[in-house]
C-alpha cells in the first residue's frame, strides 16, 4: 500500500526494494548459516546512505524523515532480518548518543565514519541482572586522574564482536547516577566475553562485554554532567506517556458525548482507532526499552505485546474505523 507517499519516499522504497531482490535475498540463507556479520552488504547499505538517513546534512547525513527510514528498513528486513537488525542498530542507538553528545573529535573520528560504514557502533545497557531496570545497573565508573575506571559487565550487546566503539551506561559520582561513556575497542580493561547463541537472526553477532577497571578518558564521558544519562533515556518514556494521555482524552470525550446524548459515532471511532494503535506502539516501544528481555517470557511486557494485537481487531479494525471516520467527516 502506497498510503500518501511522496515521490521521494517512493524512490527510497523502490531503491531498497531492488537492493533486497538483487543483493540481499539471494544470499540471506547463506549469511544466516555462516553466523557471520554481513560486512559486504553492511558497507553497501552505508553507500546507499541508510546509516545517515535520520541525521542532518551538516554532520554527513541526508536529513530525511522517519518514514523514509522505515520504508528502507522494511525492504531490508524482507530479505534478511539479521541485516535489518545490524542496520537499525548502526543507524539509531549505535550512533545516536555520539551525535547528541560527542565532541568535535568524536564526531569526525567515529560518528561520521560510522555513517559511511567504516566504523561500527554498539550500545551497552543491559546487564545480567538489569535490563530496563535502570536502578539495577551495577556497572560503575570511578573517577581517576584524567578520566574514569569502568568496572562491570554488559550482556546482549548487539554487534559486540565486530564493533569499534561502545556507548556504555554506568553509574558515576557520589550519587551513583547513570552516566554515558564512550569506550573504544582496544581500551585498557575492555574484554569481549562469550558469544550469545540465539534462536534467530544468526548473522547478527551478540556477546557479553566486561569492564575490568577499563580506563576511559574525560573526553569520552559523553554525559555533559555526571548522572544525566537517565534523562536522555527518559525522553522516549515521555513520548510514550504523551501518546497515552492523548488517547485517554479521546476515549473519555467520546464517552462524555455518549452519556450526554450527543452525536458521538465519529468521536468513538476516532477514540478507538487512536487508542488501539497507540497501545500497540507503546507496547512495542516498551518491549524495546527492555532490550533483549522484552523478547523473554520472564517479564510481562511480552504478554502486553501479544495481547495488544486484539485491540487492533476487536470492535472494528483500524481500516474499518478509518472508513467510518471518513464517511462521518464527508457527511458533516
Tab-separated table of C-alpha atoms in Angstrom:
chain	number	residue	atom	x	y	z
A	1	UNK	CA	0.000	0.000	0.000
A	2	UNK	CA	1.357	3.415	-1.012
A	3	UNK	CA	-0.517	5.466	1.620
A	4	UNK	CA	0.268	9.076	0.702
A	5	UNK	CA	3.937	8.607	-0.107
A	6	UNK	CA	5.745	11.439	-1.826
A	7	UNK	CA	7.704	10.837	-4.994
A	8	UNK	CA	10.943	10.925	-2.989
A	9	UNK	CA	9.633	8.392	-0.493
A	10	UNK	CA	8.610	6.040	-3.286
A	11	UNK	CA	12.080	6.407	-4.790
A	12	UNK	CA	13.658	5.437	-1.469
A	13	UNK	CA	11.373	2.437	-1.082
A	14	UNK	CA	11.926	1.258	-4.639
A	15	UNK	CA	15.700	1.608	-4.414
A	16	UNK	CA	15.900	-0.560	-1.310
A	17	UNK	CA	13.350	-2.997	-2.735
A	18	UNK	CA	15.594	-3.545	-5.758
A	19	UNK	CA	18.617	-3.910	-3.494
A	20	UNK	CA	16.750	-6.514	-1.462
A	21	UNK	CA	15.731	-8.519	-4.513
A	22	UNK	CA	19.091	-8.333	-6.252
A	23	UNK	CA	21.605	-8.400	-3.400
A	24	UNK	CA	20.085	-9.439	-0.058
A	25	UNK	CA	17.562	-12.182	-0.757
A	26	UNK	CA	19.863	-14.376	-2.900
A	27	UNK	CA	22.409	-14.718	-0.080
A	28	UNK	CA	20.264	-14.326	3.051
A	29	UNK	CA	20.179	-18.044	3.865
A	30	UNK	CA	23.946	-18.402	3.406
A	31	UNK	CA	24.583	-15.412	5.658
A	32	UNK	CA	22.438	-16.938	8.371
A	33	UNK	CA	24.097	-20.325	8.125
A	34	UNK	CA	27.559	-18.749	8.308
A	35	UNK	CA	26.691	-16.954	11.562
A	36	UNK	CA	28.865	-14.114	10.265
A	37	UNK	CA	28.420	-10.357	10.313
A	38	UNK	CA	27.332	-9.303	6.775
A	39	UNK	CA	30.164	-6.823	6.196
A	40	UNK	CA	29.811	-6.524	2.420
A	41	UNK	CA	26.092	-5.833	2.483
A	42	UNK	CA	26.559	-3.612	5.522
A	43	UNK	CA	29.010	-1.477	3.563
A	44	UNK	CA	26.702	-1.326	0.575
A	45	UNK	CA	23.851	-0.082	2.751
A	46	UNK	CA	26.174	2.631	4.033
A	47	UNK	CA	26.912	3.573	0.432
A	48	UNK	CA	23.173	3.969	-0.149
A	49	UNK	CA	23.047	6.475	2.706
A	50	UNK	CA	20.994	4.363	5.105
A	51	UNK	CA	23.044	4.993	8.257
A	52	UNK	CA	22.914	8.759	7.845
A	53	UNK	CA	19.325	8.938	6.675
A	54	UNK	CA	17.988	10.224	10.014
A	55	UNK	CA	20.846	12.647	10.704
A	56	UNK	CA	21.208	16.229	9.407
A	57	UNK	CA	23.302	17.066	6.386
A	58	UNK	CA	25.828	19.152	8.321
A	59	UNK	CA	27.144	16.016	10.045
A	60	UNK	CA	27.169	13.793	6.978
A	61	UNK	CA	23.565	12.644	6.926
A	62	UNK	CA	20.773	13.283	4.462
A	63	UNK	CA	18.173	14.788	6.795
A	64	UNK	CA	15.314	12.508	5.780
A	65	UNK	CA	12.252	11.696	7.839
A	66	UNK	CA	11.418	8.596	9.865
A	67	UNK	CA	9.049	7.461	7.113
A	68	UNK	CA	11.863	7.100	4.578
A	69	UNK	CA	13.960	5.180	7.081
A	70	UNK	CA	11.094	2.820	7.897
A	71	UNK	CA	10.422	2.198	4.212
A	72	UNK	CA	14.077	1.328	3.635
A	73	UNK	CA	14.337	-0.896	6.697
A	74	UNK	CA	11.146	-2.741	5.802
A	75	UNK	CA	12.595	-3.716	2.433
A	76	UNK	CA	15.890	-4.794	4.004
A	77	UNK	CA	14.057	-6.936	6.574
A	78	UNK	CA	12.097	-8.572	3.779
A	79	UNK	CA	15.373	-10.062	2.613
A	80	UNK	CA	17.199	-10.572	5.925
A	81	UNK	CA	16.098	-9.733	9.443
A	82	UNK	CA	19.709	-10.122	10.574
A	83	UNK	CA	20.921	-7.442	8.177
A	84	UNK	CA	17.993	-5.187	9.078
A	85	UNK	CA	18.861	-5.528	12.773
A	86	UNK	CA	22.538	-4.715	12.100
A	87	UNK	CA	21.493	-1.679	10.088
A	88	UNK	CA	18.960	-0.481	12.652
A	89	UNK	CA	21.497	-0.628	15.478
A	90	UNK	CA	24.063	1.292	13.438
A	91	UNK	CA	21.543	3.876	12.241
A	92	UNK	CA	19.932	4.514	15.593
A	93	UNK	CA	21.232	3.569	19.034
A	94	UNK	CA	24.739	2.704	17.887
A	95	UNK	CA	25.379	6.286	16.784
A	96	UNK	CA	22.607	8.335	18.439
A	97	UNK	CA	24.461	9.411	21.568
A	98	UNK	CA	27.636	10.267	19.664
A	99	UNK	CA	25.624	12.671	17.551
A	100	UNK	CA	23.802	14.121	20.556
A	101	UNK	CA	26.741	14.447	22.914
A	102	UNK	CA	30.044	13.808	21.150
A	103	UNK	CA	32.765	16.453	20.883
A	104	UNK	CA	34.300	17.554	17.569
A	105	UNK	CA	36.963	14.836	17.659
A	106	UNK	CA	34.435	12.074	18.301
A	107	UNK	CA	32.154	13.330	15.543
A	108	UNK	CA	34.974	13.437	12.982
A	109	UNK	CA	36.840	10.302	14.014
A	110	UNK	CA	33.983	7.932	14.894
A	111	UNK	CA	30.497	9.274	14.142
A	112	UNK	CA	30.960	10.362	10.541
A	113	UNK	CA	32.954	7.241	9.595
A	114	UNK	CA	30.132	5.188	11.177
A	115	UNK	CA	27.631	6.836	8.838
A	116	UNK	CA	29.905	5.755	5.964
A	117	UNK	CA	30.034	2.198	7.315
A	118	UNK	CA	33.729	2.464	8.137
A	119	UNK	CA	33.164	2.123	11.898
A	120	UNK	CA	30.614	0.028	13.772
A	121	UNK	CA	28.885	1.197	16.941
A	122	UNK	CA	27.115	-0.677	19.736
A	123	UNK	CA	25.000	0.188	22.771
A	124	UNK	CA	25.789	-1.302	26.197
A	125	UNK	CA	22.966	-1.015	28.700
A	126	UNK	CA	21.609	-4.487	29.510
A	127	UNK	CA	23.298	-6.393	32.329
A	128	UNK	CA	22.849	-9.938	33.673
A	129	UNK	CA	20.677	-8.579	36.484
A	130	UNK	CA	19.372	-5.386	34.897
A	131	UNK	CA	17.532	-4.836	31.635
A	132	UNK	CA	15.095	-1.946	31.675
A	133	UNK	CA	15.553	-1.561	35.431
A	134	UNK	CA	17.903	1.407	35.304
A	135	UNK	CA	18.299	1.417	39.077
A	136	UNK	CA	19.607	-2.141	38.861
A	137	UNK	CA	22.572	-1.266	36.648
A	138	UNK	CA	25.707	-2.241	38.538
A	139	UNK	CA	28.456	-1.132	36.151
A	140	UNK	CA	30.153	1.819	37.799
A	141	UNK	CA	32.740	4.453	36.928
A	142	UNK	CA	35.357	5.562	39.415
A	143	UNK	CA	36.887	8.999	38.848
A	144	UNK	CA	40.663	8.982	38.474
A	145	UNK	CA	43.179	11.465	37.146
A	146	UNK	CA	42.421	12.205	33.516
A	147	UNK	CA	39.317	10.063	33.293
A	148	UNK	CA	37.391	7.173	34.806
A	149	UNK	CA	37.814	3.480	35.546
A	150	UNK	CA	34.796	1.405	34.476
A	151	UNK	CA	34.025	-1.889	36.210
A	152	UNK	CA	31.145	-4.221	35.459
A	153	UNK	CA	29.562	-6.481	32.881
A	154	UNK	CA	27.147	-5.967	29.998
A	155	UNK	CA	25.213	-8.648	28.165
A	156	UNK	CA	23.183	-8.905	24.967
A	157	UNK	CA	25.449	-6.374	23.278
A	158	UNK	CA	24.444	-6.289	19.633
A	159	UNK	CA	27.408	-6.260	17.210
A	160	UNK	CA	29.849	-6.567	20.135
A	161	UNK	CA	32.326	-8.898	18.376
A	162	UNK	CA	32.734	-6.501	15.439
A	163	UNK	CA	32.074	-3.085	16.992
A	164	UNK	CA	34.710	-0.347	17.001
A	165	UNK	CA	33.108	1.677	19.782
A	166	UNK	CA	30.550	1.200	22.542
A	167	UNK	CA	28.128	3.607	24.200
A	168	UNK	CA	28.132	2.465	27.815
A	169	UNK	CA	25.737	3.357	30.637
A	170	UNK	CA	27.351	3.233	34.069
A	171	UNK	CA	26.807	4.808	37.462
A	172	UNK	CA	29.191	7.567	38.483
A	173	UNK	CA	29.757	10.181	41.155
A	174	UNK	CA	28.786	10.220	44.794
A	175	UNK	CA	25.112	9.980	43.882
A	176	UNK	CA	25.799	6.925	41.701
A	177	UNK	CA	23.621	8.179	38.869
A	178	UNK	CA	23.617	6.902	35.295
A	179	UNK	CA	26.287	8.483	33.128
A	180	UNK	CA	27.064	7.846	29.464
A	181	UNK	CA	30.581	6.901	28.384
A	182	UNK	CA	32.200	6.124	25.041
A	183	UNK	CA	34.549	3.146	25.065
A	184	UNK	CA	36.647	2.312	22.033
A	185	UNK	CA	37.881	-1.133	21.081
A	186	UNK	CA	41.404	-1.525	22.384
A	187	UNK	CA	40.866	0.485	25.554
A	188	UNK	CA	42.733	-0.978	28.507
A	189	UNK	CA	40.450	-3.220	30.557
A	190	UNK	CA	37.806	-3.830	27.867
A	191	UNK	CA	37.206	-7.561	27.425
A	192	UNK	CA	34.974	-9.331	24.914
A	193	UNK	CA	33.017	-12.075	26.679
A	194	UNK	CA	31.153	-15.129	25.496
A	195	UNK	CA	29.099	-15.103	22.345
A	196	UNK	CA	25.356	-15.473	22.917
A	197	UNK	CA	23.695	-18.178	20.859
A	198	UNK	CA	20.279	-17.052	19.654
A	199	UNK	CA	17.299	-18.845	18.169
A	200	UNK	CA	17.259	-16.497	15.200
A	201	UNK	CA	18.990	-13.564	13.466
A	202	UNK	CA	22.194	-15.599	13.307
A	203	UNK	CA	24.101	-13.113	11.166
A	204	UNK	CA	23.768	-10.524	13.935
A	205	UNK	CA	26.587	-11.275	16.408
A	206	UNK	CA	25.705	-10.737	20.049
A	207	UNK	CA	28.014	-11.117	23.031
A	208	UNK	CA	28.881	-10.099	26.562
A	209	UNK	CA	31.385	-7.412	27.491
A	210	UNK	CA	33.389	-7.000	30.671
A	211	UNK	CA	34.986	-3.823	32.002
A	212	UNK	CA	37.919	-4.607	34.265
A	213	UNK	CA	38.969	-1.202	35.564
A	214	UNK	CA	38.665	-0.048	31.938
A	215	UNK	CA	40.205	3.409	31.559
A	216	UNK	CA	38.033	5.979	29.797
A	217	UNK	CA	39.479	9.483	29.307
A	218	UNK	CA	37.498	12.530	30.359
A	219	UNK	CA	36.972	13.402	26.683
A	220	UNK	CA	34.975	10.173	26.326
A	221	UNK	CA	32.420	10.963	29.012
A	222	UNK	CA	29.527	11.726	26.694
A	223	UNK	CA	27.350	12.992	29.515
A	224	UNK	CA	27.791	16.706	29.979
A	225	UNK	CA	27.423	16.128	33.703
A	226	UNK	CA	27.705	13.031	35.828
A	227	UNK	CA	24.289	11.480	36.280
A	228	UNK	CA	22.443	12.922	33.275
A	229	UNK	CA	22.221	9.608	31.406
A	230	UNK	CA	18.800	8.679	32.682
A	231	UNK	CA	17.374	11.952	31.432
A	232	UNK	CA	18.327	11.095	27.866
A	233	UNK	CA	16.686	7.683	28.146
A	234	UNK	CA	13.556	9.080	29.761
A	235	UNK	CA	12.790	11.196	26.698
A	236	UNK	CA	11.438	8.056	24.993
A	237	UNK	CA	9.243	7.263	28.019
A	238	UNK	CA	7.976	10.865	27.914
A	239	UNK	CA	6.864	10.427	24.286
A	240	UNK	CA	5.027	7.239	25.238
A	241	UNK	CA	3.289	8.987	28.134
A	242	UNK	CA	2.165	11.819	25.844
A	243	UNK	CA	0.568	9.385	23.414
A	244	UNK	CA	-1.247	7.603	26.223
A	245	UNK	CA	-2.506	10.917	27.601
A	246	UNK	CA	-3.896	11.912	24.197
A	247	UNK	CA	-5.582	8.526	23.811
A	248	UNK	CA	-7.160	8.850	27.252
A	249	UNK	CA	-8.675	12.240	26.431
A	250	UNK	CA	-10.161	10.968	23.158
A	251	UNK	CA	-11.752	7.984	24.896
A	252	UNK	CA	-13.270	9.998	27.732
A	253	UNK	CA	-14.534	12.689	25.366
A	254	UNK	CA	-16.359	10.059	23.316
A	255	UNK	CA	-17.807	8.568	26.493
A	256	UNK	CA	-18.986	12.009	27.655
A	257	UNK	CA	-20.700	12.689	24.333
A	258	UNK	CA	-22.491	9.330	24.520
A	259	UNK	CA	-23.607	9.932	28.104
A	260	UNK	CA	-24.825	13.412	27.173
A	261	UNK	CA	-26.932	12.037	24.343
A	262	UNK	CA	-24.925	13.947	21.737
A	263	UNK	CA	-23.705	12.669	18.321
A	264	UNK	CA	-20.658	10.541	19.012
A	265	UNK	CA	-20.112	7.934	16.276
A	266	UNK	CA	-17.212	9.780	14.663
A	267	UNK	CA	-15.593	10.572	18.003
A	268	UNK	CA	-15.999	6.990	19.220
A	269	UNK	CA	-14.362	5.657	16.067
A	270	UNK	CA	-11.540	8.182	16.403
A	271	UNK	CA	-11.003	7.225	20.051
A	272	UNK	CA	-10.910	3.502	19.299
A	273	UNK	CA	-8.615	3.980	16.307
A	274	UNK	CA	-6.126	6.210	18.087
A	275	UNK	CA	-6.186	4.343	21.407
A	276	UNK	CA	-5.677	0.882	19.906
A	277	UNK	CA	-2.903	1.999	17.559
A	278	UNK	CA	-1.326	3.962	20.409
A	279	UNK	CA	-1.452	0.921	22.678
A	280	UNK	CA	0.275	-1.189	20.033
A	281	UNK	CA	3.001	1.423	19.539
A	282	UNK	CA	3.594	1.884	23.255
A	283	UNK	CA	3.718	-1.873	23.898
A	284	UNK	CA	6.272	-2.221	21.119
A	285	UNK	CA	8.358	0.679	22.451
A	286	UNK	CA	8.164	-0.707	25.977
A	287	UNK	CA	9.462	-4.067	24.757
A	288	UNK	CA	12.361	-2.250	23.088
A	289	UNK	CA	13.174	-0.429	26.315
A	290	UNK	CA	13.508	-3.853	27.929
A	291	UNK	CA	16.029	-4.669	25.172
A	292	UNK	CA	16.564	-8.435	24.837
A	293	UNK	CA	14.441	-9.115	27.904
A	294	UNK	CA	11.452	-7.743	26.019
A	295	UNK	CA	11.610	-10.933	23.954
A	296	UNK	CA	11.791	-13.210	27.012
A	297	UNK	CA	8.826	-14.828	28.754
A	298	UNK	CA	10.309	-13.769	32.105
A	299	UNK	CA	8.772	-10.274	32.008
A	300	UNK	CA	5.086	-9.354	31.478
A	301	UNK	CA	5.880	-6.895	28.687
A	302	UNK	CA	5.841	-9.793	26.215
A	303	UNK	CA	2.236	-10.500	27.234
A	304	UNK	CA	1.243	-6.882	26.673
A	305	UNK	CA	2.842	-7.015	23.255
A	306	UNK	CA	0.914	-10.169	22.360
A	307	UNK	CA	-2.412	-9.186	23.874
A	308	UNK	CA	-2.496	-5.674	22.439
A	309	UNK	CA	-2.952	-7.091	18.958
A	310	UNK	CA	-6.509	-7.974	19.925
A	311	UNK	CA	-7.375	-4.288	20.332
A	312	UNK	CA	-6.477	-3.721	16.686
A	313	UNK	CA	-9.115	-6.272	15.646
A	314	UNK	CA	-11.850	-6.446	18.271
A	315	UNK	CA	-14.518	-3.763	17.980
A	316	UNK	CA	-13.537	-2.896	14.435
A	317	UNK	CA	-10.211	-2.911	12.646
A	318	UNK	CA	-8.281	0.282	12.075
A	319	UNK	CA	-9.119	0.153	8.379
A	320	UNK	CA	-12.879	-0.080	9.042
A	321	UNK	CA	-12.695	2.681	11.633
A	322	UNK	CA	-10.969	4.943	9.111
A	323	UNK	CA	-13.813	4.360	6.670
A	324	UNK	CA	-16.368	5.220	9.358
A	325	UNK	CA	-14.495	8.400	10.264
A	326	UNK	CA	-14.109	9.437	6.633
A	327	UNK	CA	-17.816	8.889	5.997
A	328	UNK	CA	-18.780	10.978	9.032
A	329	UNK	CA	-16.375	13.763	8.072
A	330	UNK	CA	-17.647	13.907	4.497
A	331	UNK	CA	-21.250	13.965	5.678
A	332	UNK	CA	-20.687	16.837	8.097
